[in-house]
Amino acid sequence: MSTGRGELEAAAFAEIPQFVSATTLFQNAVADQLGVPVNDLHCLNLVSSGQAVTPTQLAERMGMTTGAVTKMLDRMQDQRLIRREHDPGDRRRVIISQLPDRLAELAELYRPMAAFLQERLSACTDDQLRFVADFAGTARDVALDQAALLRRNGKAHATRRATVEKRERT
């Protein structure tokens, strides 16, 4: 493989969507093993990382209606993945947290991927680790911004599209 700058950029640009696609397939496989829809797994990741811990935050982050999030949380609670608790500072607010019940099962499913990442990252220099962390974080933020932009300015989600179309006919 040639190491010209343009060729390296083209190779990286070609590999990134393939990595994202493979990661999506991996997440689907993990969800299948847990017996849950992949959206439940995405929700669990947001909850366990602290990025979204209320139903409203989850709806905004996942591009879902609050009603759909409620159904998802009901299902996840039945699967012993999460619990809902009233916020002691505001009893009207509900806080979602991950239950420890299935952590070992989750850890086992992610173990091979975590081991691979640990092995590869441990071989990186500090500068390379900074680059990887910065790139991943920035790419995540851009993807989230673009998803929000598409939801705001593009076609509505199917469930919302039906409501909008119904309104337009009346």
XYZ file of N, CA, C and O in Angstrom:
680
model
N 0.850 -1.181 0.000
C 0.000 0.000 0.000
C 0.890 1.236 0.000
O 1.814 1.357 0.776
N 0.598 2.150 -0.885
C 1.352 3.389 -0.957
C 1.042 4.253 0.254
O -0.027 4.151 0.843
N 2.002 5.087 0.611
C 1.801 5.913 1.801
C 1.665 7.391 1.451
O 1.903 8.240 2.288
N 1.285 7.704 0.207
C 1.047 9.099 -0.143
C -0.105 9.652 0.670
O -1.062 8.940 1.005
N -0.020 10.927 1.011
C -1.025 11.572 1.860
C -2.441 11.399 1.307
O -3.369 11.028 2.040
N -2.633 11.672 0.040
C -3.959 11.554 -0.563
C -4.500 10.133 -0.502
O -5.683 9.918 -0.214
N -3.632 9.162 -0.758
C -4.046 7.769 -0.693
C -4.374 7.342 0.737
O -5.316 6.581 0.968
N -3.599 7.829 1.700
C -3.880 7.513 3.100
C -5.216 8.107 3.540
O -6.011 7.453 4.226
N -5.468 9.356 3.137
C -6.752 9.982 3.482
C -7.903 9.225 2.832
O -8.936 8.997 3.469
N -7.731 8.827 1.568
C -8.782 8.082 0.867
C -9.031 6.737 1.551
O -10.186 6.312 1.711
N -7.956 6.068 1.962
C -8.102 4.778 2.645
C -8.833 4.960 3.979
O -9.725 4.176 4.316
N -8.449 5.989 4.739
C -9.110 6.252 6.024
C -10.576 6.598 5.794
O -11.465 6.098 6.504
N -10.847 7.437 4.801
C -12.216 7.851 4.500
C -13.067 6.648 4.096
O -14.244 6.564 4.444
N -12.473 5.696 3.387
C -13.200 4.493 2.973
C -13.424 3.542 4.147
O -14.450 2.855 4.210
N -12.490 3.477 5.073
C -12.588 2.532 6.191
C -13.563 2.978 7.279
O -14.182 2.136 7.932
N -13.689 4.270 7.487
C -14.536 4.747 8.590
C -15.981 4.279 8.450
O -16.545 3.724 9.408
N -16.634 4.439 7.287
C -18.014 3.928 7.193
C -18.087 2.407 7.360
O -19.070 1.890 7.895
N -17.045 1.700 6.937
C -17.024 0.251 7.108
C -16.926 -0.108 8.589
O -17.561 -1.062 9.050
N -16.130 0.651 9.339
C -16.017 0.445 10.784
C -17.362 0.715 11.466
O -17.821 -0.066 12.305
N -18.006 1.817 11.098
C -19.305 2.154 11.680
C -20.317 1.049 11.376
O -21.067 0.611 12.258
N -20.328 0.572 10.149
C -21.252 -0.491 9.762
C -20.970 -1.777 10.542
O -21.897 -2.432 11.045
N -19.704 -2.141 10.668
C -19.346 -3.351 11.416
C -19.723 -3.213 12.886
O -20.196 -4.178 13.510
N -19.534 -2.025 13.445
C -19.907 -1.782 14.840
C -21.417 -1.905 15.018
O -21.892 -2.460 16.014
N -22.168 -1.411 14.045
C -23.625 -1.537 14.083
C -24.030 -3.015 14.062
O -24.902 -3.435 14.829
N -23.375 -3.798 13.203
C -23.669 -5.231 13.151
C -23.323 -5.913 14.476
O -24.065 -6.785 14.948
N -22.204 -5.513 15.070
C -21.814 -6.071 16.369
C -22.865 -5.731 17.430
O -23.283 -6.594 18.207
N -23.310 -4.475 17.461
C -24.326 -4.066 18.438
C -25.617 -4.855 18.231
O -26.268 -5.255 19.194
N -25.992 -5.081 16.968
C -27.183 -5.884 16.685
C -27.013 -7.308 17.210
O -27.950 -7.890 17.762
N -25.823 -7.870 17.029
C -25.564 -9.228 17.516
C -25.628 -9.293 19.041
O -26.171 -10.252 19.609
N -25.081 -8.281 19.716
C -25.151 -8.234 21.183
C -26.615 -8.145 21.624
O -27.050 -8.872 22.525
N -27.376 -7.270 20.976
C -28.795 -7.131 21.318
C -29.532 -8.451 21.118
O -30.352 -8.842 21.950
N -29.226 -9.151 20.019
C -29.857 -10.457 19.773
C -29.549 -11.429 20.903
O -30.428 -12.173 21.347
N -28.302 -11.443 21.363
C -27.913 -12.359 22.436
C -28.615 -12.016 23.754
O -28.921 -12.906 24.546
N -28.862 -10.731 23.970
C -29.582 -10.318 25.186
C -31.083 -10.528 25.057
O -31.809 -10.501 26.049
N -31.540 -10.689 23.813
C -32.979 -10.845 23.574
C -33.726 -9.532 23.638
O -34.882 -9.503 24.059
N -33.050 -8.441 23.221
C -33.681 -7.123 23.247
C -33.489 -6.440 21.894
O -32.551 -6.767 21.157
N -34.352 -5.484 21.556
C -34.123 -4.693 20.350
C -32.850 -3.852 20.500
O -32.474 -3.484 21.617
N -32.220 -3.537 19.398
C -30.959 -2.798 19.451
C -31.154 -1.410 20.073
O -30.240 -0.897 20.730
N -32.325 -0.792 19.911
C -32.557 0.511 20.550
C -32.452 0.405 22.069
O -31.997 1.335 22.729
N -32.866 -0.726 22.630
C -32.748 -0.921 24.077
C -31.279 -0.928 24.491
O -30.915 -0.393 25.538
N -30.439 -1.520 23.664
C -29.004 -1.556 23.942
C -28.408 -0.149 23.857
O -27.598 0.240 24.689
N -28.837 0.625 22.859
C -28.369 2.018 22.758
C -28.808 2.809 23.985
O -28.036 3.583 24.553
N -30.045 2.595 24.402
C -30.563 3.267 25.594
C -29.729 2.886 26.817
O -29.344 3.754 27.607
N -29.442 1.610 26.962
C -28.661 1.141 28.107
C -27.288 1.799 28.130
O -26.793 2.196 29.184
N -26.680 1.954 26.962
C -25.385 2.626 26.874
C -25.492 4.075 27.319
O -24.637 4.567 28.074
N -26.524 4.762 26.886
C -26.704 6.168 27.289
C -26.930 6.283 28.790
O -26.382 7.175 29.446
N -27.720 5.369 29.340
C -28.009 5.394 30.779
C -26.754 5.062 31.576
O -26.390 5.778 32.520
N -26.070 3.980 31.210
C -24.917 3.542 32.001
C -23.752 4.528 31.920
O -22.972 4.640 32.857
N -23.667 5.272 30.816
C -22.597 6.266 30.679
C -22.970 7.606 31.312
O -22.134 8.504 31.389
N -24.230 7.752 31.720
C -24.683 9.001 32.319
C -25.000 10.084 31.305
O -25.291 11.221 31.671
N -24.994 9.749 30.023
C -25.261 10.745 28.989
C -26.739 11.119 28.899
O -27.068 12.203 28.430
N -27.612 10.210 29.297
C -29.050 10.469 29.307
C -29.645 9.615 30.418
O -29.568 8.390 30.352
N -30.223 10.252 31.425
C -30.732 9.492 32.576
C -32.193 9.784 32.897
O -32.717 9.261 33.873
N -32.847 10.593 32.069
C -34.278 10.824 32.244
C -34.978 10.421 30.952
O -34.362 10.419 29.876
N -36.261 10.097 31.023
C -36.983 9.747 29.797
C -36.928 10.860 28.740
O -36.764 10.574 27.547
N -37.019 12.093 29.151
C -36.956 13.209 28.200
C -35.590 13.276 27.534
O -35.493 13.451 26.313
N -34.521 13.126 28.309
C -33.175 13.128 27.730
C -33.009 11.980 26.747
O -32.423 12.150 25.677
N -33.521 10.808 27.104
C -33.431 9.656 26.206
C -34.197 9.911 24.914
O -33.706 9.591 23.823
N -35.399 10.474 25.024
C -36.197 10.769 23.826
C -35.442 11.729 22.905
O -35.367 11.507 21.694
N -34.871 12.776 23.492
C -34.128 13.750 22.686
C -32.902 13.114 22.056
O -32.637 13.311 20.867
N -32.139 12.373 22.832
C -30.886 11.793 22.338
C -31.128 10.696 21.301
O -30.373 10.549 20.354
N -32.209 9.931 21.476
C -32.465 8.808 20.582
C -33.410 9.156 19.440
O -33.661 8.324 18.573
N -33.950 10.380 19.443
C -34.854 10.779 18.366
C -36.183 10.050 18.415
O -36.776 9.744 17.383
N -36.644 9.779 19.615
C -37.894 9.050 19.809
C -38.911 9.953 20.511
O -38.541 10.936 21.131
N -40.160 9.567 20.424
C -41.178 10.270 21.199
C -41.075 9.819 22.649
O -40.551 8.731 22.933
N -41.586 10.621 23.564
C -41.555 10.221 24.972
C -42.424 8.986 25.201
O -42.104 8.156 26.046
N -43.516 8.856 24.431
C -44.353 7.660 24.538
C -43.592 6.404 24.140
O -43.696 5.369 24.799
N -42.818 6.492 23.061
C -42.013 5.346 22.620
C -40.935 5.019 23.649
O -40.640 3.843 23.903
N -40.360 6.051 24.264
C -39.348 5.819 25.300
C -39.982 5.127 26.504
O -39.390 4.211 27.078
N -41.181 5.529 26.866
C -41.871 4.886 27.993
C -42.063 3.397 27.722
O -41.783 2.565 28.589
N -42.499 3.051 26.512
C -42.670 1.636 26.163
C -41.331 0.898 26.207
O -41.252 -0.231 26.681
N -40.282 1.539 25.692
C -38.958 0.926 25.704
C -38.505 0.698 27.146
O -37.990 -0.375 27.482
N -38.687 1.691 28.011
C -38.271 1.556 29.411
C -39.081 0.480 30.130
O -38.531 -0.262 30.960
N -40.374 0.358 29.808
C -41.188 -0.724 30.375
C -40.573 -2.077 30.008
O -40.414 -2.955 30.863
N -40.234 -2.221 28.739
C -39.647 -3.470 28.248
C -38.299 -3.736 28.922
O -38.020 -4.849 29.361
N -37.474 -2.705 29.043
C -36.148 -2.853 29.651
C -36.254 -3.177 31.140
O -35.442 -3.933 31.677
N -37.258 -2.620 31.788
C -37.471 -2.927 33.201
C -37.897 -4.391 33.352
O -37.409 -5.090 34.242
N -38.764 -4.853 32.458
C -39.174 -6.259 32.472
C -37.986 -7.188 32.218
O -37.942 -8.299 32.750
N -37.021 -6.740 31.428
C -35.824 -7.530 31.104
C -34.743 -7.410 32.183
O -33.664 -7.956 32.030
N -35.023 -6.674 33.249
C -34.077 -6.467 34.365
C -32.791 -5.757 33.920
O -31.706 -6.062 34.391
N -32.970 -4.786 33.010
C -31.830 -3.996 32.549
C -31.738 -2.651 33.253
O -30.646 -2.143 33.490
N -32.884 -2.064 33.575
C -32.901 -0.727 34.196
C -33.918 -0.685 35.329
O -34.755 -1.576 35.470
N -33.823 0.399 36.104
C -34.865 0.701 37.091
C -35.175 2.182 36.983
O -34.336 2.984 36.566
N -36.381 2.526 37.357
C -36.820 3.919 37.400
C -36.970 4.300 38.868
O -37.543 3.553 39.643
N -36.469 5.486 39.196
C -36.611 5.992 40.563
C -36.958 7.468 40.486
O -36.491 8.169 39.594
N -37.760 7.903 41.440
C -38.060 9.330 41.502
C -36.819 10.085 41.959
O -36.089 9.636 42.848
N -36.586 11.218 41.336
C -35.474 12.093 41.720
C -35.792 12.657 43.099
O -36.838 13.286 43.284
N -34.925 12.451 44.093
C -35.217 12.968 45.433
C -35.318 14.493 45.463
O -35.996 15.052 46.315
N -34.696 15.164 44.515
C -34.759 16.621 44.461
C -35.995 17.155 43.760
O -36.338 18.326 43.897
N -36.664 16.302 42.960
C -37.857 16.706 42.225
C -38.675 15.446 41.954
O -38.408 14.706 41.014
N -39.655 15.190 42.781
C -40.426 13.947 42.714
C -41.158 13.764 41.384
O -41.588 12.674 41.044
N -41.325 14.852 40.608
C -41.979 14.714 39.297
C -41.032 14.106 38.270
O -41.467 13.578 37.259
N -39.762 14.183 38.540
C -38.740 13.721 37.601
C -38.362 12.275 37.914
O -38.218 11.891 39.071
N -38.185 11.486 36.860
C -37.795 10.085 36.993
C -36.349 9.935 36.521
O -35.974 10.458 35.475
N -35.562 9.222 37.305
C -34.167 8.936 36.964
C -34.067 7.454 36.587
O -34.577 6.595 37.304
N -33.406 7.202 35.486
C -33.213 5.834 35.008
C -31.792 5.401 35.362
O -30.841 6.149 35.149
N -31.640 4.193 35.882
C -30.302 3.667 36.157
C -30.240 2.207 35.728
O -31.254 1.512 35.663
N -29.033 1.762 35.453
C -28.815 0.387 35.038
C -28.841 -0.518 36.260
O -28.257 -0.199 37.291
N -29.513 -1.645 36.120
C -29.507 -2.651 37.182
C -28.254 -3.518 37.041
O -27.797 -3.783 35.926
N -27.731 -3.999 38.160
C -26.540 -4.846 38.081
C -26.842 -6.289 37.651
O -25.929 -7.042 37.343
N -28.114 -6.637 37.589
C -28.530 -8.021 37.351
C -27.865 -8.682 36.146
O -27.500 -9.852 36.207
N -27.715 -7.942 35.061
C -27.227 -8.554 33.821
C -25.871 -8.015 33.387
O -25.459 -8.195 32.248
N -25.156 -7.366 34.331
C -23.851 -6.801 33.991
C -22.844 -7.869 33.569
O -22.077 -7.670 32.619
N -22.843 -9.004 34.235
C -21.901 -10.073 33.888
C -22.182 -10.594 32.480
O -21.258 -10.841 31.697
N -23.457 -10.723 32.152
C -23.843 -11.178 30.816
C -23.395 -10.167 29.758
O -22.832 -10.545 28.727
N -23.623 -8.903 30.029
C -23.178 -7.851 29.108
C -21.658 -7.836 28.963
O -21.127 -7.760 27.846
N -20.968 -7.931 30.084
C -19.498 -7.899 30.060
C -18.948 -9.049 29.224
O -17.991 -8.873 28.462
N -19.551 -10.216 29.357
C -19.088 -11.376 28.583
C -19.299 -11.165 27.086
O -18.453 -11.541 26.268
N -20.414 -10.559 26.717
C -20.681 -10.304 25.299
C -19.692 -9.294 24.713
O -19.293 -9.402 23.555
N -19.303 -8.326 25.521
C -18.376 -7.287 25.048
C -16.902 -7.649 25.258
O -16.021 -6.972 24.744
N -16.623 -8.724 26.024
C -15.251 -9.069 26.379
C -14.298 -9.172 25.195
O -13.224 -8.566 25.213
N -14.629 -9.905 24.116
C -13.658 -10.007 23.012
C -13.348 -8.651 22.365
O -12.186 -8.361 22.064
N -14.356 -7.828 22.182
C -14.135 -6.513 21.573
C -13.328 -5.630 22.521
O -12.407 -4.920 22.093
N -13.641 -5.674 23.807
C -12.898 -4.881 24.793
C -11.444 -5.317 24.844
O -10.532 -4.479 24.937
N -11.196 -6.626 24.767
C -9.820 -7.129 24.790
C -9.045 -6.653 23.565
O -7.880 -6.237 23.671
N -9.682 -6.687 22.406
C -9.039 -6.207 21.189
C -8.687 -4.727 21.319
O -7.556 -4.314 21.030
N -9.661 -3.934 21.748
C -9.414 -2.495 21.882
C -8.322 -2.215 22.907
O -7.450 -1.366 22.680
N -8.354 -2.921 24.028
C -7.330 -2.728 25.058
C -5.948 -3.046 24.512
O -4.988 -2.300 24.735
N -5.843 -4.137 23.782
C -4.553 -4.534 23.202
C -4.043 -3.472 22.224
O -2.880 -3.073 22.276
N -4.930 -2.998 21.358
C -4.511 -2.015 20.354
C -4.183 -0.672 20.994
O -3.194 -0.027 20.636
N -5.004 -0.234 21.921
C -4.777 1.072 22.546
C -3.543 1.065 23.444
O -2.843 2.078 23.551
N -3.262 -0.066 24.070
C -2.083 -0.121 24.939
C -0.784 0.008 24.138
O 0.255 0.368 24.700
N -0.833 -0.255 22.845
C 0.349 -0.126 21.991
C 0.531 1.297 21.457
O 1.555 1.598 20.845
N -0.430 2.167 21.710
C -0.380 3.545 21.204
C 0.471 4.439 22.101
O 0.526 4.240 23.319
N 1.066 5.440 21.479
C 1.753 6.475 22.253
C 0.696 7.384 22.873
O -0.475 7.350 22.487
N 1.106 8.239 23.797
C 0.171 9.189 24.398
C -0.438 10.090 23.328
O -1.636 10.378 23.362
N 0.376 10.547 22.372
C -0.136 11.404 21.298
C -1.156 10.664 20.436
O -2.173 11.235 20.039
N -0.891 9.404 20.149
C -1.846 8.621 19.367
C -3.150 8.417 20.133
O -4.233 8.503 19.545
N -3.056 8.169 21.430
C -4.264 8.011 22.245
C -5.073 9.306 22.285
O -6.302 9.275 22.208
N -4.367 10.442 22.406
C -5.064 11.728 22.385
C -5.802 11.911 21.066
O -6.934 12.374 21.023
N -5.126 11.549 19.967
C -5.748 11.684 18.650
C -6.988 10.789 18.545
O -8.038 11.243 18.100
N -6.857 9.533 18.940
C -7.990 8.602 18.852
C -9.159 9.115 19.686
O -10.309 9.143 19.226
N -8.883 9.523 20.921
C -9.948 10.020 21.801
C -10.593 11.280 21.228
O -11.820 11.412 21.220
N -9.770 12.197 20.731
C -10.292 13.437 20.152
C -11.102 13.144 18.894
O -12.201 13.677 18.711
N -10.561 12.308 18.021
C -11.261 11.978 16.783
C -12.605 11.319 17.070
O -13.634 11.700 16.523
N -12.602 10.315 17.948
C -13.842 9.602 18.265
C -14.874 10.543 18.893
O -16.056 10.512 18.529
N -14.438 11.378 19.830
C -15.364 12.311 20.474
C -15.918 13.343 19.513
O -17.122 13.633 19.505
N -15.054 13.892 18.683
C -15.493 14.896 17.709
C -16.419 14.260 16.672
O -17.459 14.836 16.325
N -16.050 13.075 16.177
C -16.889 12.392 15.189
C -18.261 12.058 15.781
O -19.286 12.193 15.117
N -18.284 11.633 17.050
C -19.560 11.363 17.725
C -20.415 12.617 17.775
O -21.598 12.598 17.435
N -19.810 13.732 18.180
C -20.566 14.985 18.292
C -21.113 15.439 16.944
O -22.260 15.888 16.846
N -20.305 15.318 15.900
C -20.764 15.700 14.560
C -21.911 14.788 14.124
O -22.915 15.256 13.581
N -21.785 13.476 14.365
C -22.844 12.544 13.989
C -24.145 12.864 14.734
O -25.230 12.844 14.140
N -24.038 13.181 16.020
C -25.236 13.543 16.790
C -25.862 14.826 16.256
O -27.084 14.929 16.129
N -25.028 15.812 15.956
C -25.532 17.073 15.393
C -26.222 16.841 14.055
O -27.289 17.404 13.785
N -25.612 16.020 13.206
C -26.196 15.747 11.894
C -27.499 14.961 12.019
O -28.446 15.195 11.263
N -27.557 14.029 12.956
C -28.801 13.281 13.181
C -29.910 14.231 13.631
O -31.046 14.152 13.147
N -29.579 15.148 14.540
C -30.570 16.122 15.012
C -31.020 17.030 13.871
O -32.208 17.339 13.747
N -30.084 17.441 13.027
C -30.408 18.292 11.887
C -31.338 17.563 10.913
O -32.322 18.139 10.434
N -31.052 16.305 10.642
C -31.921 15.524 9.752
C -33.314 15.371 10.353
O -34.316 15.477 9.638
N -33.380 15.113 11.655
C -34.691 14.974 12.290
C -35.473 16.283 12.249
O -36.680 16.282 12.093
N -34.754 17.382 12.415
C -35.408 18.690 12.446
C -35.825 19.150 11.050
O -36.905 19.666 10.871
N -34.967 18.957 10.057
C -35.204 19.526 8.737
C -35.571 18.506 7.665
O -36.000 18.882 6.590
N -35.372 17.238 7.947
C -35.646 16.204 6.956
C -37.015 15.602 7.161
O -37.905 16.195 7.768
N -37.170 14.400 6.646
C -38.425 13.683 6.812
C -38.612 13.310 8.275
O -37.666 12.946 8.952
N -39.846 13.365 8.718
C -40.152 12.997 10.095
C -40.054 11.486 10.265
O -40.177 10.735 9.294
N -39.825 11.054 11.512
C -39.860 9.629 11.847
C -41.220 9.091 11.420
O -42.216 9.805 11.450
N -41.289 7.843 11.038
C -42.522 7.265 10.497
C -43.733 7.508 11.383
O -44.805 7.841 10.897
N -43.580 7.368 12.712
C -44.734 7.553 13.590
C -45.156 9.018 13.628
O -46.338 9.325 13.695
N -44.194 9.921 13.561
C -44.535 11.338 13.550
C -45.018 11.771 12.174
O -45.857 12.639 12.045
N -44.492 11.148 11.105
C -44.893 11.486 9.742
C -46.373 11.201 9.560
O -47.093 12.005 8.972
N -46.853 10.077 10.082
C -48.270 9.730 9.956
C -49.137 10.773 10.644
O -50.181 11.164 10.120
N -48.717 11.250 11.796
C -49.467 12.290 12.524
C -49.483 13.587 11.728
O -50.532 14.237 11.603
N -48.353 13.983 11.174
C -48.265 15.213 10.391
C -49.136 15.096 9.151
O -49.890 16.015 8.806
N -49.074 13.962 8.447
C -49.877 13.776 7.247
C -51.357 13.819 7.568
O -52.156 14.371 6.812
N -51.760 13.236 8.701
C -53.149 13.259 9.116
C -53.622 14.695 9.355
O -54.703 15.083 8.928
N -52.756 15.491 10.027
C -53.079 16.899 10.278
C -53.218 17.682 8.985
O -54.080 18.542 8.857
N -52.354 17.411 8.030
C -52.371 18.146 6.772
C -53.627 17.844 5.955
O -54.094 18.697 5.199
N -54.189 16.647 6.107
C -55.405 16.277 5.370
C -56.638 16.929 5.961
O -57.642 17.062 5.285
N -56.597 17.303 7.231
C -57.794 17.877 7.878
C -57.785 19.372 7.835
O -56.964 20.049 7.433
